[in-house]
Coordinates of C-alpha atoms and ligand atoms in Angstrom, one line a residue:
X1 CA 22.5 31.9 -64.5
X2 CA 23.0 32.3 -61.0
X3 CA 21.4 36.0 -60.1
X4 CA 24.9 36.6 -58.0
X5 CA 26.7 35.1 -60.9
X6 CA 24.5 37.5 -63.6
X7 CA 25.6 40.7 -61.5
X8 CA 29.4 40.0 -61.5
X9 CA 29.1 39.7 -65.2
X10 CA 27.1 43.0 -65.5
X11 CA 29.5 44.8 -63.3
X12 CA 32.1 43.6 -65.4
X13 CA 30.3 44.1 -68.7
X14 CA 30.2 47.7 -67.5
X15 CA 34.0 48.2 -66.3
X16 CA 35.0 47.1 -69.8
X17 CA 32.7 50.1 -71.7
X18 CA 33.4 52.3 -69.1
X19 CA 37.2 51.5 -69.5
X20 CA 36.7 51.6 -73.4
X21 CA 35.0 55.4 -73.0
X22 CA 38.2 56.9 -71.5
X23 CA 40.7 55.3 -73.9
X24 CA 38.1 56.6 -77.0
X25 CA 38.9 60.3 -75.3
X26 CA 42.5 59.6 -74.8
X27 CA 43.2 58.3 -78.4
X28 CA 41.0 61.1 -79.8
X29 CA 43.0 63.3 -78.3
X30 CA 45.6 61.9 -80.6
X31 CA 43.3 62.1 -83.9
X32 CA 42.8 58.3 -83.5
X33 CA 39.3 57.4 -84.3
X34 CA 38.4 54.0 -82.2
X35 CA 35.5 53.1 -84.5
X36 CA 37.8 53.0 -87.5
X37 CA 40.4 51.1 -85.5
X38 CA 38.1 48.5 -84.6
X39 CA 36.3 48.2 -87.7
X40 CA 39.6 47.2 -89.5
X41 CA 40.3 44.6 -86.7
X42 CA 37.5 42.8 -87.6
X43 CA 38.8 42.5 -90.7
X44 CA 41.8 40.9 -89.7
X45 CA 42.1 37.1 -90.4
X46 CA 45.2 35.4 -89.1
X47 CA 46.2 31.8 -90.9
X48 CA 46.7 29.4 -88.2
X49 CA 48.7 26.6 -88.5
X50 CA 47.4 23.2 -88.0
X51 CA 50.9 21.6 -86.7
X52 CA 50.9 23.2 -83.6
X53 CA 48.0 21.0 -82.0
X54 CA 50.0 17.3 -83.1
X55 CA 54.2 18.7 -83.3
X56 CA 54.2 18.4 -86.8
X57 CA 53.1 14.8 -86.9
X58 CA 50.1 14.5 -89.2
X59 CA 48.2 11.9 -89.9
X60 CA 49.9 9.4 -92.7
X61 CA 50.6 6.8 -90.2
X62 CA 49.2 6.0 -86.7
X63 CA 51.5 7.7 -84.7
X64 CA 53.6 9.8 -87.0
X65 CA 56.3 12.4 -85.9
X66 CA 58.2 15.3 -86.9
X67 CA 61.6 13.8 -88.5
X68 CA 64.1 15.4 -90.9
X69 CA 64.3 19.2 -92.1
X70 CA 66.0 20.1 -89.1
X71 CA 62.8 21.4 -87.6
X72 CA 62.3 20.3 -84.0
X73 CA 59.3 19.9 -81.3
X74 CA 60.2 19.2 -78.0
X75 CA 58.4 18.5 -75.2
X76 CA 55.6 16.0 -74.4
X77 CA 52.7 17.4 -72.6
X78 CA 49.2 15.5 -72.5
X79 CA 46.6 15.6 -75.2
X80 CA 48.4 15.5 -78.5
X81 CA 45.7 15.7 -81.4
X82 CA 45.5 11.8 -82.5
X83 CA 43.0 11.8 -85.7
X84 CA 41.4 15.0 -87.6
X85 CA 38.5 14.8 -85.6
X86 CA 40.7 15.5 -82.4
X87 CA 42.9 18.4 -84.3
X88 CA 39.4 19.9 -85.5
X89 CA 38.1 20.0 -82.1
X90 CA 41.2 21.5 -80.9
X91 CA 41.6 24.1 -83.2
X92 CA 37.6 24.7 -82.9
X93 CA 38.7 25.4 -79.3
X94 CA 41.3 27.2 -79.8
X95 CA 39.2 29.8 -82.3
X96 CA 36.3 30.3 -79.8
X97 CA 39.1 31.6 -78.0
X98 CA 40.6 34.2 -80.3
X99 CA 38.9 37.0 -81.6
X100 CA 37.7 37.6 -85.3
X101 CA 37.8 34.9 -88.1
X102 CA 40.3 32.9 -89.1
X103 CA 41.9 31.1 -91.6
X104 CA 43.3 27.5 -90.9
X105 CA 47.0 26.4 -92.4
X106 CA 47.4 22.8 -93.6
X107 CA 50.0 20.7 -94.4
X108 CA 49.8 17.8 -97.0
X109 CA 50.5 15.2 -93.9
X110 CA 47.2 16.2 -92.7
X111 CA 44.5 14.6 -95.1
X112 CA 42.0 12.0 -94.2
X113 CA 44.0 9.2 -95.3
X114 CA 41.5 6.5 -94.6
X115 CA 43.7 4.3 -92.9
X116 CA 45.6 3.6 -95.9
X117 CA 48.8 4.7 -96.7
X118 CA 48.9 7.3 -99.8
X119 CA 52.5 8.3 -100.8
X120 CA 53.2 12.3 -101.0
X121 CA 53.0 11.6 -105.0
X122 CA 49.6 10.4 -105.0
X123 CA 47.5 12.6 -102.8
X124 CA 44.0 14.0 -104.0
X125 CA 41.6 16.0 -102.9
X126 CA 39.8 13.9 -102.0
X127 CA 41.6 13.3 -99.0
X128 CA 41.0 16.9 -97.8
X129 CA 37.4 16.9 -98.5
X130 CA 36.6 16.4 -94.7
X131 CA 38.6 19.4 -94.3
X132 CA 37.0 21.5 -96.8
X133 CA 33.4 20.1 -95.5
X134 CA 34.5 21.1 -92.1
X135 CA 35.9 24.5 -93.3
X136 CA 32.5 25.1 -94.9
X137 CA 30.8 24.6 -92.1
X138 CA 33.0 26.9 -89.8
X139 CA 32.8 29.8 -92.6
X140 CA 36.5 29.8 -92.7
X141 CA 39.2 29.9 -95.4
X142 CA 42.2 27.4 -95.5
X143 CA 45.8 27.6 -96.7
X144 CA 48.1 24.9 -97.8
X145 CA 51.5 23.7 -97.7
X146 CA 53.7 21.2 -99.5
X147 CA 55.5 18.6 -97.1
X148 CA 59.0 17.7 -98.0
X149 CA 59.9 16.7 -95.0
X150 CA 59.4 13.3 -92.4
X151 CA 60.3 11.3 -95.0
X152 CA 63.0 8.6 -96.3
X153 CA 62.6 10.0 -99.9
X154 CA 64.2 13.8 -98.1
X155 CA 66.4 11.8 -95.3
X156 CA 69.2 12.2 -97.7
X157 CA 68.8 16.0 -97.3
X158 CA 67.7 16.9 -100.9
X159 CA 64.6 17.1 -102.3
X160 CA 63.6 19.7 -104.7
X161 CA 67.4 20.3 -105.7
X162 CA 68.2 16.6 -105.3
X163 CA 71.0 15.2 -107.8
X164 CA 68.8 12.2 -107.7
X165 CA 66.7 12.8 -110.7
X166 CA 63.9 9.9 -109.3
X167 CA 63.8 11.8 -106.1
X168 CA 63.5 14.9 -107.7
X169 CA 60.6 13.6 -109.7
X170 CA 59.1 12.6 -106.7
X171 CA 59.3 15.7 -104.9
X172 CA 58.0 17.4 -107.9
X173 CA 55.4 15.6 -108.2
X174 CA 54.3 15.9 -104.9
X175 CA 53.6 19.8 -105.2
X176 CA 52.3 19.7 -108.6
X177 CA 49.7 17.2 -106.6
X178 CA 49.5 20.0 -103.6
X179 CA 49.1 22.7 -105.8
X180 CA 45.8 20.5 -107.4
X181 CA 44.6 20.3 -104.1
X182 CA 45.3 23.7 -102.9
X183 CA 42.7 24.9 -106.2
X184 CA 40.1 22.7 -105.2
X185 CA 40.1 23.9 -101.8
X186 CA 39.8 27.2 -102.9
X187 CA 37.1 26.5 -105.6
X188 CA 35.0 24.8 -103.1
X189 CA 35.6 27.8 -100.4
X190 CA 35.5 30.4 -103.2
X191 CA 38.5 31.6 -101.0
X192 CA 41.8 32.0 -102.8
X193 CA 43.9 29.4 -101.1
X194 CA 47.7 30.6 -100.4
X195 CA 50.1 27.3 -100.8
X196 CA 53.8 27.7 -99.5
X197 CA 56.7 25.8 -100.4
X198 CA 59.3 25.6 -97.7
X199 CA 62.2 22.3 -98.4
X200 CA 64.7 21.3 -96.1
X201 CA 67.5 21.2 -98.9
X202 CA 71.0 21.6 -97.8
X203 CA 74.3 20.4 -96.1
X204 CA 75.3 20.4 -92.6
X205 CA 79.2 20.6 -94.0
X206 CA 81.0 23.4 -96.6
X207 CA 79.4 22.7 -99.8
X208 CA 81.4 22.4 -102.9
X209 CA 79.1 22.5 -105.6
X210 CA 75.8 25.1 -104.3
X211 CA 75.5 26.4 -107.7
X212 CA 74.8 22.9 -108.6
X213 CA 71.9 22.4 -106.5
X214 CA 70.7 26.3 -106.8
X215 CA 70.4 25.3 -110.4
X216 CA 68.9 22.2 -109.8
X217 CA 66.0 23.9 -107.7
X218 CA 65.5 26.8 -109.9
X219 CA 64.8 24.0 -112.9
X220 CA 62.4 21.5 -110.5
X221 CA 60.1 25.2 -109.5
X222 CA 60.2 26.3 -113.3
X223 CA 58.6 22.5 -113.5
X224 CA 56.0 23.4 -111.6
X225 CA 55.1 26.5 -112.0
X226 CA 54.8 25.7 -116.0
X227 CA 51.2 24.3 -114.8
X228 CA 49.0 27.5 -115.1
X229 CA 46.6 27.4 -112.4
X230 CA 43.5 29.8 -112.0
X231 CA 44.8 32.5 -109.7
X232 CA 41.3 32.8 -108.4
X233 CA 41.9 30.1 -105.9
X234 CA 45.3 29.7 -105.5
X235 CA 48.7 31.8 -105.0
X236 CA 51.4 30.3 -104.5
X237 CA 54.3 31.9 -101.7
X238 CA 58.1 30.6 -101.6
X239 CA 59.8 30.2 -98.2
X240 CA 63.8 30.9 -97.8
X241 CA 66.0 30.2 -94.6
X242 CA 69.3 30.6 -93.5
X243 CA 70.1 27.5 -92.1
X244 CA 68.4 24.2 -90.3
X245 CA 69.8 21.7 -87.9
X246 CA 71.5 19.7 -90.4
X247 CA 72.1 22.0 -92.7
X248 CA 73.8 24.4 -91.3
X249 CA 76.7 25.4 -93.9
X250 CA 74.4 25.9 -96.8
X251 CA 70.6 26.0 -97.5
X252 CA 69.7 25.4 -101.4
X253 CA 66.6 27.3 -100.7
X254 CA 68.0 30.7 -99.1
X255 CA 66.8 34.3 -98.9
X256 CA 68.3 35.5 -101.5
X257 CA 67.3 32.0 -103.9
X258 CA 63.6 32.1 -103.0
X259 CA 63.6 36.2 -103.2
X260 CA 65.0 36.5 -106.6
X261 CA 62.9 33.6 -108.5
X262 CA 59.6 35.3 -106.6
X263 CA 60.5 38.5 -108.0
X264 CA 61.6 37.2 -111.2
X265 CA 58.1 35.4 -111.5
X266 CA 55.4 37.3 -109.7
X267 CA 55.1 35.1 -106.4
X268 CA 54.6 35.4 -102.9
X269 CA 57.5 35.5 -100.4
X270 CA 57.3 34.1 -97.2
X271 CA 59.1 35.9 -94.4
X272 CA 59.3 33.9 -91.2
X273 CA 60.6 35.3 -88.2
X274 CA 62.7 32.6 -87.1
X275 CA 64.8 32.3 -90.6
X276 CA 67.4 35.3 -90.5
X277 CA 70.3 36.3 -88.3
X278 CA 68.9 37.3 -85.3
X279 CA 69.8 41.2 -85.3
X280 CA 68.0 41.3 -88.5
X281 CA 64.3 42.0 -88.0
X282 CA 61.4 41.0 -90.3
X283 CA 59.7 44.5 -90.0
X284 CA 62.4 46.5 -91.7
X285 CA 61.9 43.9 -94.8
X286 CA 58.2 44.2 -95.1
X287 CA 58.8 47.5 -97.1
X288 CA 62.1 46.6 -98.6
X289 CA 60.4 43.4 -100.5
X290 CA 56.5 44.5 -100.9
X291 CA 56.9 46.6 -104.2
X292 CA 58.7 44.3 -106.5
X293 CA 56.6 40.7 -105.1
X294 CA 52.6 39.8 -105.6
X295 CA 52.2 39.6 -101.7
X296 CA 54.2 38.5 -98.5
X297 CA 53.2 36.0 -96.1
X298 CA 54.6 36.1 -93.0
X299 CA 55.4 32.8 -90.8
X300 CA 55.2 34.8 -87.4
X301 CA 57.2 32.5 -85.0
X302 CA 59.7 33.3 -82.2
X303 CA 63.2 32.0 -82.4
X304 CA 65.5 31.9 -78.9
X305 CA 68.8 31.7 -80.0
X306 CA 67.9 30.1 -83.3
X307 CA 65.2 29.5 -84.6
X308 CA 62.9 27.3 -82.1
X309 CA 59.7 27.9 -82.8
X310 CA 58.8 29.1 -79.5
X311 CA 55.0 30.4 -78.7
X312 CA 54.6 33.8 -80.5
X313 CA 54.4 36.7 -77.4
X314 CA 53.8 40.0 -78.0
X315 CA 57.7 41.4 -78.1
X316 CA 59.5 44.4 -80.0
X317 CA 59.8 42.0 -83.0
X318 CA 55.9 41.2 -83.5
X319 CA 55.3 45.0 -82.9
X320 CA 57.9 46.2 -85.7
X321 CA 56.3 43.2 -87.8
X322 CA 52.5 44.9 -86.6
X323 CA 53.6 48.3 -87.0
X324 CA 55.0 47.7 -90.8
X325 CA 51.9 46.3 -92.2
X326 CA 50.1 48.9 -90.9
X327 CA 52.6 52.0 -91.9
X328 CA 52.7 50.2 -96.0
X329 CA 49.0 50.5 -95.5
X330 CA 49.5 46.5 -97.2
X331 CA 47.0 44.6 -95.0
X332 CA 45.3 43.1 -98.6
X333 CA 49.3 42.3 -99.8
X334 CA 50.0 40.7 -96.5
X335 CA 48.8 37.4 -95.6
X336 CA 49.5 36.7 -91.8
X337 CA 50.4 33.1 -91.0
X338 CA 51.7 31.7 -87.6
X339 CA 54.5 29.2 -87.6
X340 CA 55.8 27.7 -84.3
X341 CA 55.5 24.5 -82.3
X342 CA 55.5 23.8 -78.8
X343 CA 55.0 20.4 -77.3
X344 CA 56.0 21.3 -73.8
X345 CA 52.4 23.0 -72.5
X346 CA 49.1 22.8 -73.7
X347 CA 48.7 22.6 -77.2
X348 CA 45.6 24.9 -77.8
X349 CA 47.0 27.3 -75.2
X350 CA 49.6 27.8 -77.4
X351 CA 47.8 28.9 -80.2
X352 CA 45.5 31.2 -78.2
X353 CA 48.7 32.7 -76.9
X354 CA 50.1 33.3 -80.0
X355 CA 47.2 34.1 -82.2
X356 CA 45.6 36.3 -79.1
X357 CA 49.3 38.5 -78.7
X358 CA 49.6 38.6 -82.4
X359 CA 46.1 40.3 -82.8
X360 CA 47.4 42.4 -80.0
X361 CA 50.4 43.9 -81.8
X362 CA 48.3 44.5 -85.1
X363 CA 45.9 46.4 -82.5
X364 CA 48.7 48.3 -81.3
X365 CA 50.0 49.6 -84.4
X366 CA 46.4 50.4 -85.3
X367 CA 46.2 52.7 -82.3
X368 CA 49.4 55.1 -83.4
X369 CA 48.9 58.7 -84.8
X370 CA 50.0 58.0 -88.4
X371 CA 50.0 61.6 -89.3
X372 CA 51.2 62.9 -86.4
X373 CA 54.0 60.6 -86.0
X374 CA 55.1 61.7 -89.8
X375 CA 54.5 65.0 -89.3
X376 CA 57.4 64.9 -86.7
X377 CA 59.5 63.2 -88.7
X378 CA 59.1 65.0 -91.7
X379 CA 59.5 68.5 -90.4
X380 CA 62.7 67.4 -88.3
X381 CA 60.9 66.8 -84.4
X382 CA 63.0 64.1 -84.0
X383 CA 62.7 64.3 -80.1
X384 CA 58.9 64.6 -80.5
X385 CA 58.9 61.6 -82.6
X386 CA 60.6 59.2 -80.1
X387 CA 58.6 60.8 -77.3
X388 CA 55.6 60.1 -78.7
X389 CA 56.3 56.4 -79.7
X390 CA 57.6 56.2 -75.5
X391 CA 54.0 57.6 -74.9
X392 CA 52.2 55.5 -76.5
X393 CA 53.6 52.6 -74.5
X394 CA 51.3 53.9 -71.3
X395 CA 47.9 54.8 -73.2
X396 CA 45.0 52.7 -72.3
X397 CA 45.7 50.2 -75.2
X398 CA 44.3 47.2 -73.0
X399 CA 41.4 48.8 -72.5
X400 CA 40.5 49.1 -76.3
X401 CA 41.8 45.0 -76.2
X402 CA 39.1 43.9 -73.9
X403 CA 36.7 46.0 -75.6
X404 CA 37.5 44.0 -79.0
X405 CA 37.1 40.8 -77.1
X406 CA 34.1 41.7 -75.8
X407 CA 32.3 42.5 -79.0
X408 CA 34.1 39.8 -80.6
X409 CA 32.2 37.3 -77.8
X410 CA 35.5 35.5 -77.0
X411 CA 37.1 35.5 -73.1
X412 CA 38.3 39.0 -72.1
X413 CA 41.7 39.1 -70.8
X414 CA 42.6 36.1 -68.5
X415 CA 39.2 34.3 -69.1
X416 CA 40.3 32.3 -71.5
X417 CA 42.8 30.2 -69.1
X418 CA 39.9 28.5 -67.3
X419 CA 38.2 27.8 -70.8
X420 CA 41.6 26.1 -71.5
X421 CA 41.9 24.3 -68.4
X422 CA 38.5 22.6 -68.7
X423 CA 38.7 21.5 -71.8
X424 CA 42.3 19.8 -70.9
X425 CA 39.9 18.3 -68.1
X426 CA 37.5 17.0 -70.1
X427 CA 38.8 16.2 -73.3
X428 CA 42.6 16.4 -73.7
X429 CA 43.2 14.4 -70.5
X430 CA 41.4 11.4 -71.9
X431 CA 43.6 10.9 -74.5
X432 CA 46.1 7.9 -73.5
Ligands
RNT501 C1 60.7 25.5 -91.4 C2 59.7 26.4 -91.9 C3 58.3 25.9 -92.3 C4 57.8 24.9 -91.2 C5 56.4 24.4 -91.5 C6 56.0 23.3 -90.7 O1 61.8 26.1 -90.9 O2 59.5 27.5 -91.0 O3 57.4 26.9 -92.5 O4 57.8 25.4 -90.0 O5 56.2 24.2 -92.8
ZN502 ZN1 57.9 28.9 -91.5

């Protein structure tokens, strides 16, 4: 390095410590310990989604796209993942970026298909074995979903619930196979895989006969989950909504469906921000739904207006979200996933943005005086309880960021932009 260039970056090195040093005094002042605060950030392993770096496109044909389920990327900005090889480098990008270790959240669309085409029904795991080699390599775990969606076998809306018992056989099929694979990922890893089951079921028009197709679901999951897998490597997690585009006067698969059967049979719910009316909040139902479930995993995402799948940022929602893990003291209940796509700016921007401001939040709850806050509210301070949470707003909580990033050898602060530009330079730009 340059000796000019070296100096800058010791000057810098230095700001950030000495920055660091004051916040240590002023969050001691508060009884919160920095060391501890860091030392449980490292722990903290976000499961990023695959889909954001090709719109939910996959790789089953040459040129797939996101169709059906009422899902929806828009947008068409250069240097859309093509192949696994291209999504790998992307998301390899897109880690170096982000502090800690992380997980990596596949869909079934996204094996290594060789070229062929294998229908939903007959996928292996073989076909993920270049992702499991390339998981290994990285020292990361990976999750798994179920795809019931993009194809003609769900273009008539129904797929676990359809009335169509060849269909539903089909779709059944398909997760029994996902499932399969989702264990042998997790054997090979020795990382207990979590596998999700979201399905675009329902009707865009008043439904006579929901109890029909409630029943019908209830019977294709008791299918599956009749196959007793080793929990070792795989649990399985149950997504609800509230509606789709498409299917907007009834969802088979609702809250209170996918709630009740994960209750009923020791599952995993999945809350995802983008799937409830939007002056409920996901926070509030961390502790609502945590003691009667195995584990939540949480689809952070940010809906405008409904639920579009916009770039996570770091708002009041994510902060509630943040701020409730940490409060139910559930970090090893609560698996956090991210789950929003965003074709119109740069793909792996948009998961450093997301993954980078969701790390922020968890930070931020981290850095709250748990007893002190209680110890208001219990003994009645209610004004000392909201002027404290006002306070804590204005402490040095960036200061105790870039310190994380810098021990965590990823960009601090805006550092990461350029990293992000380059690479569109070099690599992402080239793609025609
Ligand atoms: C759809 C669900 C689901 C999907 C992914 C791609 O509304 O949120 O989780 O976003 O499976
Ligand atoms: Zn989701």
């Amino acid at each position: 390095m340059h000796s000019l260039l070296v100096d800058v970056f010791l000057m810098k090195e230095n700001q950030i410590k000495n920055s660091f040093k004051i916040a240590e005094k002023r969050y001691a002042e508060l009884g919160v310990n920095l060391s501890d605060v860091l030392a449980i950030m490292k722990t903290i392993s976000l499961s990023i989604h695959c889909w954001q770096g090709d719109d939910v496109g996959g790789f089953e044909r040459p040129n797939s796209e996101l169709s059906g389920g009422g899902i929806l990327a828009t947008g068409n900005y250069l240097g859309k993942a093509r192949s696994i090889i291209e999504l790998q480098s992307d998301i390899s990008k897109a880690l170096s970026l982000i502090p800690g270790n992380h997980r990596v959240n596949l869909h079934a669309i996204y094996g290594d298909f060789g070229n062929k085409f294998i229908e939903r029904n007959e996928i292996d795991p073989k076909h993920f074995q270049t992702w499991i080699e390339w998981a290994k390599g990285k020292k990361i775990g990976l999750d798994f979903n179920s795809t019931l969606f993009s194809h003609p076998k769900a273009d008539s809306g129904y797929t676990l619930s359809s009335k169509n018992p060849e269909i539903r056989k089909f779709w059944i099929d398909h997760v029994m196979r996902c499932r399969e694979i989702s264990v042998e990922i997790g054997k090979q890893l020795n990382n207990k895989v979590i596998h999700n089951i979201w399905i675009p079921d329902g009707s865009k028009d008043v439904c006579v006969d929901r109890f029909g197709y409630r029943r019908l679901l209830k019977d294709s999951l008791d299918r599956i989950f009749e196959q007793e897998l080793n929990p070792q490597y795989i649990q399985d997690s149950l997504e609800g909504k509230l509606f789709g585009i498409g299917s907007e006067a009834f969802v088979v698969g609702s809250h209170d469906f996918y709630l009740s059967y994960a209750v009923k049979n020791n599952l995993m719910y999945t809350l995802d921000s983008g799937h409830f009316h939007p002056t409920e909040t996901v926070g509030d139902k961390i502790s609502a739904i945590l003691p009667f479930v195995k584990g939540i995993l949480l689809h952070i995402s940010r809906g405008l207006r409904w639920d579009s799948d916009h770039v996570v940022i770091l708002n009041d929602q994510v902060i509630e979200i943040a701020e409730e893990i940490i409060r139910t003291n559930a970090l090893d209940k609560i698996s956090i996933g991210l789950d929003y796509f965003d074709a119109s700016i740069n793909r792996i921007a948009a998961w450093v943005i997301g993954a980078r401001s969701t790390l922020k939040s968890i930070l931020y709850a981290l850095l709250q005086p748990k007893e002190l806050l209680l110890s208001y509210e219990n003994g009645a301070k209610l004004f000392q309880r909201l002027a404290m949470l006002e306070e804590l707003k204005s402490l040095p909580f960036g200061a105790v960021w870039d310190y994380f990033c810098y021990k965590s050898n990823v960009p601090i602060g805006k550092d990461w932009i350029k990293e992000v530009e380059d690479y569109e330079k070099t690599n992402l730009s080239q793609r025609k």
